[in-house]
Coordinates of C-alpha atoms in Angstrom, one line a residue:
X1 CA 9.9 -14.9 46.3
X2 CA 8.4 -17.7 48.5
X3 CA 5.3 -19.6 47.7
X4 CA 3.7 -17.8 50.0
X5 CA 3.8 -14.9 48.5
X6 CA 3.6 -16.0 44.8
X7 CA 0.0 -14.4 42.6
X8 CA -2.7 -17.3 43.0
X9 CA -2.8 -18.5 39.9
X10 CA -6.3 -18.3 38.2
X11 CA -8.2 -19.6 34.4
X12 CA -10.9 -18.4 33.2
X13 CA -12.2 -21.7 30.8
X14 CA -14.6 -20.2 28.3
X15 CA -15.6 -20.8 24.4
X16 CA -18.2 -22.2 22.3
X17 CA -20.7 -24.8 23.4
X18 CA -19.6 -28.2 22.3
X19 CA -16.2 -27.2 21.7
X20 CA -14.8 -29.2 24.6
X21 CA -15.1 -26.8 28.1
X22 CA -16.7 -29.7 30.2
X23 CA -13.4 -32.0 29.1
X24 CA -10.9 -29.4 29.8
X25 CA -12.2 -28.4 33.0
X26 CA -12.6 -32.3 34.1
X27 CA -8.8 -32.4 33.5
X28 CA -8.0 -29.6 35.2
X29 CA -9.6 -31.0 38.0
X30 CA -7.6 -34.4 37.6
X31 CA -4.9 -32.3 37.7
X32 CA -5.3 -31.0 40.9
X33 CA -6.8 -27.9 40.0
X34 CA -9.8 -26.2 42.3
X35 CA -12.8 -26.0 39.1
X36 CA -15.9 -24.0 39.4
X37 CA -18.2 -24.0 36.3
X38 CA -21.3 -21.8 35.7
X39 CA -20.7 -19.5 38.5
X40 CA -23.3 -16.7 38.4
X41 CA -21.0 -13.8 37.5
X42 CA -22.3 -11.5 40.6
X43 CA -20.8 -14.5 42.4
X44 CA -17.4 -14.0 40.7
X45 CA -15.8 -11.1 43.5
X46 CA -16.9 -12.9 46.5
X47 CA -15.4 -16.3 45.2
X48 CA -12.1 -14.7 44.1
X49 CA -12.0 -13.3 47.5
X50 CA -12.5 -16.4 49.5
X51 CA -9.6 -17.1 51.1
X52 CA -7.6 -20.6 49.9
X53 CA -7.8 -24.1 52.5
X54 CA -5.1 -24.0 54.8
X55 CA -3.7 -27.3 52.7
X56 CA -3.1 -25.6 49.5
X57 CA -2.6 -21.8 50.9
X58 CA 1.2 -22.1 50.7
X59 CA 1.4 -24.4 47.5
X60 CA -1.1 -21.8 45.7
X61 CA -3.9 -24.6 44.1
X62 CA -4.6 -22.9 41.0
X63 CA -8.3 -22.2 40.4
X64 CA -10.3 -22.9 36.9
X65 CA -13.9 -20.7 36.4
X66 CA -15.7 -22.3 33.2
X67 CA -17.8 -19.2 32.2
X68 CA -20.0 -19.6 28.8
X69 CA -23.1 -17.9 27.0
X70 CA -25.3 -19.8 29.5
X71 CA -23.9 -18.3 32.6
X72 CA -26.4 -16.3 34.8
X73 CA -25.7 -12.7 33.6
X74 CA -23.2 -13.2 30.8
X75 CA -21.7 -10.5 29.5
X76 CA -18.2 -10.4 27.4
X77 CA -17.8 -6.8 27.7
X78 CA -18.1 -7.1 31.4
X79 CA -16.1 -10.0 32.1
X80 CA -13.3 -8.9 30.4
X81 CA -13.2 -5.1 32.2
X82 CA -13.5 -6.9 35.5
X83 CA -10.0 -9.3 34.3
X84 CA -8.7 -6.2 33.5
X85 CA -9.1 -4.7 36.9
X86 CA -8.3 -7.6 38.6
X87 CA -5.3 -8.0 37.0
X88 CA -4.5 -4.4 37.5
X89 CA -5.3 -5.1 41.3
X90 CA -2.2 -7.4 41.5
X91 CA -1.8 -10.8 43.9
X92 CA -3.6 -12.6 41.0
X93 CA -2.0 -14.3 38.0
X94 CA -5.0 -14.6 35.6
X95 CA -5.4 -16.3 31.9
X96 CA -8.2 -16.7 30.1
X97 CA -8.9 -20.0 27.7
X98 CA -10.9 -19.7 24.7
X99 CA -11.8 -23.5 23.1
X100 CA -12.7 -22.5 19.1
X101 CA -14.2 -24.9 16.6
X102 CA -15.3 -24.7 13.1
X103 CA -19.3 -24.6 12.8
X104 CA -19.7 -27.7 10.6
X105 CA -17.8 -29.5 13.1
X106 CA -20.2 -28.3 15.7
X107 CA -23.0 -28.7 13.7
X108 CA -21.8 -32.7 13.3
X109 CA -21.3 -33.0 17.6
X110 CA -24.6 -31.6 18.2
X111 CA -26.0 -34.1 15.6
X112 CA -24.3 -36.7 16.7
X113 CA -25.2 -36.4 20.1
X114 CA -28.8 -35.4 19.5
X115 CA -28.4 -32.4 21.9
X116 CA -30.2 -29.1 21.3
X117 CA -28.0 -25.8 20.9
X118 CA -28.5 -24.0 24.2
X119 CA -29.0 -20.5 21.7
X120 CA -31.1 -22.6 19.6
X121 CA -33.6 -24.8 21.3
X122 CA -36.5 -24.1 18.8
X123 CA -34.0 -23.3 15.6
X124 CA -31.2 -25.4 13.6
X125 CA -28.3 -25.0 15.7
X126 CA -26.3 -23.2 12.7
X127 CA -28.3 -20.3 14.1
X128 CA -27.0 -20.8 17.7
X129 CA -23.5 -21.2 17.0
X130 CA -23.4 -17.8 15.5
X131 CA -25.8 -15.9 17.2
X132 CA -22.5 -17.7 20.2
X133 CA -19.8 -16.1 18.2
X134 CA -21.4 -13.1 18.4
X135 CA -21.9 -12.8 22.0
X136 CA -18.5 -14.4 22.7
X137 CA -16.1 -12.4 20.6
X138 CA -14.5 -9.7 22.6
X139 CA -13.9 -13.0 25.1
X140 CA -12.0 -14.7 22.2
X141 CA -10.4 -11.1 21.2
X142 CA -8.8 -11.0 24.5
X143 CA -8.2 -14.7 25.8
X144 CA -4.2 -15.6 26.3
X145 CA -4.7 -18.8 24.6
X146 CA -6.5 -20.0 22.0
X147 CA -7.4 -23.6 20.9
X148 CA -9.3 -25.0 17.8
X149 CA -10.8 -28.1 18.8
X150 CA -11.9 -29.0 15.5
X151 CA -9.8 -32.0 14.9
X152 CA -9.1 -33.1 18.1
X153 CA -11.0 -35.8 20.2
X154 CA -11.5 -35.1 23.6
X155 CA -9.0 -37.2 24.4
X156 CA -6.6 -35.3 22.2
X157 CA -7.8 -32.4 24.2
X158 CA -7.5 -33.9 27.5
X159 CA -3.7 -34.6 26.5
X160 CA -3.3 -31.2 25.5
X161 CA -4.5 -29.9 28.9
X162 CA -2.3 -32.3 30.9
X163 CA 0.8 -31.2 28.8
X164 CA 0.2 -27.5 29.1
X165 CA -1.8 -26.9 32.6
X166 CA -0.1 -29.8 34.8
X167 CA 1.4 -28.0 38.4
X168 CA 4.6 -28.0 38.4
X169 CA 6.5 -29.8 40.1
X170 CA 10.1 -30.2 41.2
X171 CA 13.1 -32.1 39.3
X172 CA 12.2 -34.1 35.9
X173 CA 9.8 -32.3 33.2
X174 CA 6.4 -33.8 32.7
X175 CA 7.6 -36.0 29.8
X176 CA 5.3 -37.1 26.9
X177 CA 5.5 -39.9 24.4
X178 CA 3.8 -39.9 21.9
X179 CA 3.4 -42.1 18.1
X180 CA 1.7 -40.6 15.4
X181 CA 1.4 -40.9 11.3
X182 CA 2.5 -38.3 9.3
X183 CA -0.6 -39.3 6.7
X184 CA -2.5 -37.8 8.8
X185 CA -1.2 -34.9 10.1
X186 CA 1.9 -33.6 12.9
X187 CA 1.1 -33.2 16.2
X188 CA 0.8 -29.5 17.2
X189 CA 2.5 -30.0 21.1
X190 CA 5.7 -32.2 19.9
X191 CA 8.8 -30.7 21.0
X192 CA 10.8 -33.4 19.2
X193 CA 9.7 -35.3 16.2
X194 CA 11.7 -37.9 15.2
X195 CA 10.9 -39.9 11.2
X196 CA 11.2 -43.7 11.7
X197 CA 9.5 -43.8 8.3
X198 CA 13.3 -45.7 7.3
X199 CA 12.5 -48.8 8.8
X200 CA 11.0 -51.2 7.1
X201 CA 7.1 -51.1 7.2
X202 CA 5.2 -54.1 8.8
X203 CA 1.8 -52.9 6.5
X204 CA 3.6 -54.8 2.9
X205 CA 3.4 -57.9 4.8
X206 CA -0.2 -59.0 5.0
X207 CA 0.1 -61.2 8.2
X208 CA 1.3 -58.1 10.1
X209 CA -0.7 -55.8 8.4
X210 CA -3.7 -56.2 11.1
X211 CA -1.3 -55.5 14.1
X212 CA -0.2 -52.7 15.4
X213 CA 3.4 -52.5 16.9
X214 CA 2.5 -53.2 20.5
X215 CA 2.1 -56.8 19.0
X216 CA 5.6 -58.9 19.6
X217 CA 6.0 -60.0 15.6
X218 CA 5.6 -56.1 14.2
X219 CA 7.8 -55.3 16.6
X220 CA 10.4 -57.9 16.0
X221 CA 10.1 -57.7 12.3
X222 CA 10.6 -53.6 12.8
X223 CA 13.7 -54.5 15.0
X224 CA 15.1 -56.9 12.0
X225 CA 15.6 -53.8 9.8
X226 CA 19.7 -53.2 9.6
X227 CA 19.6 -49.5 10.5
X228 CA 17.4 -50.4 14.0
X229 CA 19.8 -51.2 16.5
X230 CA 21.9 -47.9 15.2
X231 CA 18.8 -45.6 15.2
X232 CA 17.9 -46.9 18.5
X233 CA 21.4 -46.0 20.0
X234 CA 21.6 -42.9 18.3
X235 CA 17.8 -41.5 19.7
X236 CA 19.1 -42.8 22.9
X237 CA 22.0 -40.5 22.9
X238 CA 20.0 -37.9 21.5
X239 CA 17.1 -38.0 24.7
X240 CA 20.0 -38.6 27.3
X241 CA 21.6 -35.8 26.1
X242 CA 18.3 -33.0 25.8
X243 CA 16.1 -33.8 28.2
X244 CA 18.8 -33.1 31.6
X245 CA 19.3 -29.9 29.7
X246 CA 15.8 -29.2 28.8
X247 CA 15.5 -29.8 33.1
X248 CA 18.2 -27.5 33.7
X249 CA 16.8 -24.7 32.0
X250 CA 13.4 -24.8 33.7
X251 CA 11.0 -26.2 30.6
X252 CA 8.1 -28.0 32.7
X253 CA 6.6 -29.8 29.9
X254 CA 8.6 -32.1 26.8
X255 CA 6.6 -34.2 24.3
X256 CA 8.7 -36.5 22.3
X257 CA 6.8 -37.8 19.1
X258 CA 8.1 -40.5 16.6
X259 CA 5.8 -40.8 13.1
X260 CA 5.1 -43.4 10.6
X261 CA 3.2 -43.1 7.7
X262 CA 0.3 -44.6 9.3
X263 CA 0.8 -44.4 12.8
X264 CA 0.5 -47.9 13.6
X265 CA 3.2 -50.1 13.3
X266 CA 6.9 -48.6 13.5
X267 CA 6.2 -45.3 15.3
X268 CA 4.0 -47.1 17.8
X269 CA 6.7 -49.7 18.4
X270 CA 9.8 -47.1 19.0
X271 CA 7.2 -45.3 21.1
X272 CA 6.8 -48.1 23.5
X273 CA 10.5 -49.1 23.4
X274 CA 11.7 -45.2 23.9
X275 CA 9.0 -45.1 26.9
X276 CA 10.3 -48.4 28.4
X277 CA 13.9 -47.0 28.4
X278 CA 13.7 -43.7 29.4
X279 CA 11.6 -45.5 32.7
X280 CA 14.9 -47.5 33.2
X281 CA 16.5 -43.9 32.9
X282 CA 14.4 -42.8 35.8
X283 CA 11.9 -40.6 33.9
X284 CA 8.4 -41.2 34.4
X285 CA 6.7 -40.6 30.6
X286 CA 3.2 -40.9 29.7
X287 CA 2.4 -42.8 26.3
X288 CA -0.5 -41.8 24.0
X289 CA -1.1 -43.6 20.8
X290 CA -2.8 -40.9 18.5
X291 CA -3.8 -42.9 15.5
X292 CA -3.2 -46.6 17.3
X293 CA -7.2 -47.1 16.3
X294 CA -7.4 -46.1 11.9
X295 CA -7.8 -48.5 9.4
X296 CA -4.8 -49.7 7.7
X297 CA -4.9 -48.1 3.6
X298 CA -2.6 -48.7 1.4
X299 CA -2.6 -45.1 -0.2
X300 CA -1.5 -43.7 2.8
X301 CA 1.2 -45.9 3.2
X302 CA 4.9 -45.8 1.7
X303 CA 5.3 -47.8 -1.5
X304 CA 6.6 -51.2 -0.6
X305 CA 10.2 -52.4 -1.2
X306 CA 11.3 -53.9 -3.5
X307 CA 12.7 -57.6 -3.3

């Protein structure tokens, strides 16, 4: 099938307020993606049947609709018959994301941020975030993906978009590196998570103990360990060998996460190293840092070693 005649690919961006729509459909847009929020549903028909600009008519730009309870004319029942039809109708590939949070952790934005709960203007917004679950439930019932936003930032959202919602392109996956600690938690994208929790940890030596390992001493100290130049060869090997097959079966998206206790010194350091190598391998991988900016503790961390 040609381009051409490929289903114009369509998400519908929808969930509770304050659970991260405005950050997902600002990505989508860096992305490439055509975004239209708050459309008046009654607008809905005549936009879907707008015909595409010539430049993307081939290509098929994929087009992102942020709907919520504040819409003119919002109605989940309604919304989701008309997907159903239009899906039925054909010509149209159309998903529907739902962002989810947990209430105290709405509760604790809307604090934070002083804003009033668009359900709630005169009412503590406890009462508007239900009163929102209510109204947005057969939306959630019937969305293709789901995402809980409750412990991510919005730049852990943003990543998530740009792993997941990124046009594909031709050749090389869209290739993620990423560094994380295991104190706090694996990463829920990582298709590959490799331990470098044997290495010797730069947080028992108090000089290093403020750095991070994108600072040259953690990262030579890390390197002194005897088992580093091995390990290194060994997850070189190991990417080399994956990632043309992961390319020759069609996966669009790999994210490649090494983990620390803390998430600051060793997995941050093999991060950058693994990034800077697969560049000279002729991939072109994105770095993220997850937990680059905690405090150091020393309860989270491994016991040190002995003399």
């Amino acid at each position: 099938m040609s381009a051409r005649n490929e289903p114009q690919r369509i998400l519908l961006v929808t969930g509770l307020s304050g659970a991260g729509k405005s950050t997902v459909l600002k990505t989508l847009e860096d992305l490439g993606w055509e975004v239209v929020d708050n459309l008046p549903l009654l607008l809905l028909d005549r936009l879907l049947a707008t015909e595409q600009p010539v430049t993307h008519r081939e290509g098929g730009q994929p087009l992102a609709i942020g709907i919520g309870s504040r819409t003119r004319g919002f109605d989940a029942e309604s919304i989701v018959r008309r997907i159903k039809l239009l899906n039925e109708e054909g010509g149209r590939d159309i998903g529907t994301l739902f962002l989810d949070c947990a209430s105290t952790e709405l509760e604790r934005r809307y604090a934070e941020t002083r804003r009033r709960h668009p359900l709630a203007l005169d009412r503590p917004a406890s009462d508007g975030i239900a009163r929102e679950r209510e109204l947005l439930a057969p939306l959630r019932r019937w969305a293709s993906q789901l995402v809980d936003t409750t412990d991510m930032s919005a730049a852990d959202l943003a990543q998530q978009v740009r792993v997941t919602y990124s046009i594909p392109g031709h050749g090389e996956p869209t290739l993620s590196v990423l560094s994380f600690g295991f104190a706090r938690g694996l990463p829920r994208n990582a298709d590959i998570v490799l331990d470098m929790r044997f290495l010797q940890n730069p947080h028992w030596v108090p000089e290093l103990r403020p750095g991070t390992g994108q600072d040259a001493d953690v990262a030579a100290y890390v390197a002194e360990d005897p088992a580093y130049p091995a390990a290194m060869q060994a997850i070189e090997t190991l990417l080399g060998t994956l990632l043309p097959r992961y390319r020759a079966e069609g996966k669009a998206y790999v994210t490649v996460a090494f983990g620390c206790t803390g998430g600051r010194h060793r997995s941050v350091h093999v991060a950058e190293r693994m990034a800077s190598w697969l560049r000279d391998a002729g991939f072109s991988p994105t770095v993220t840092h997850r937990d680059l900016g905690t405090i150091p503790q020393n309860s989270l961390e491994d016991a040190p070693q002995a003399p």
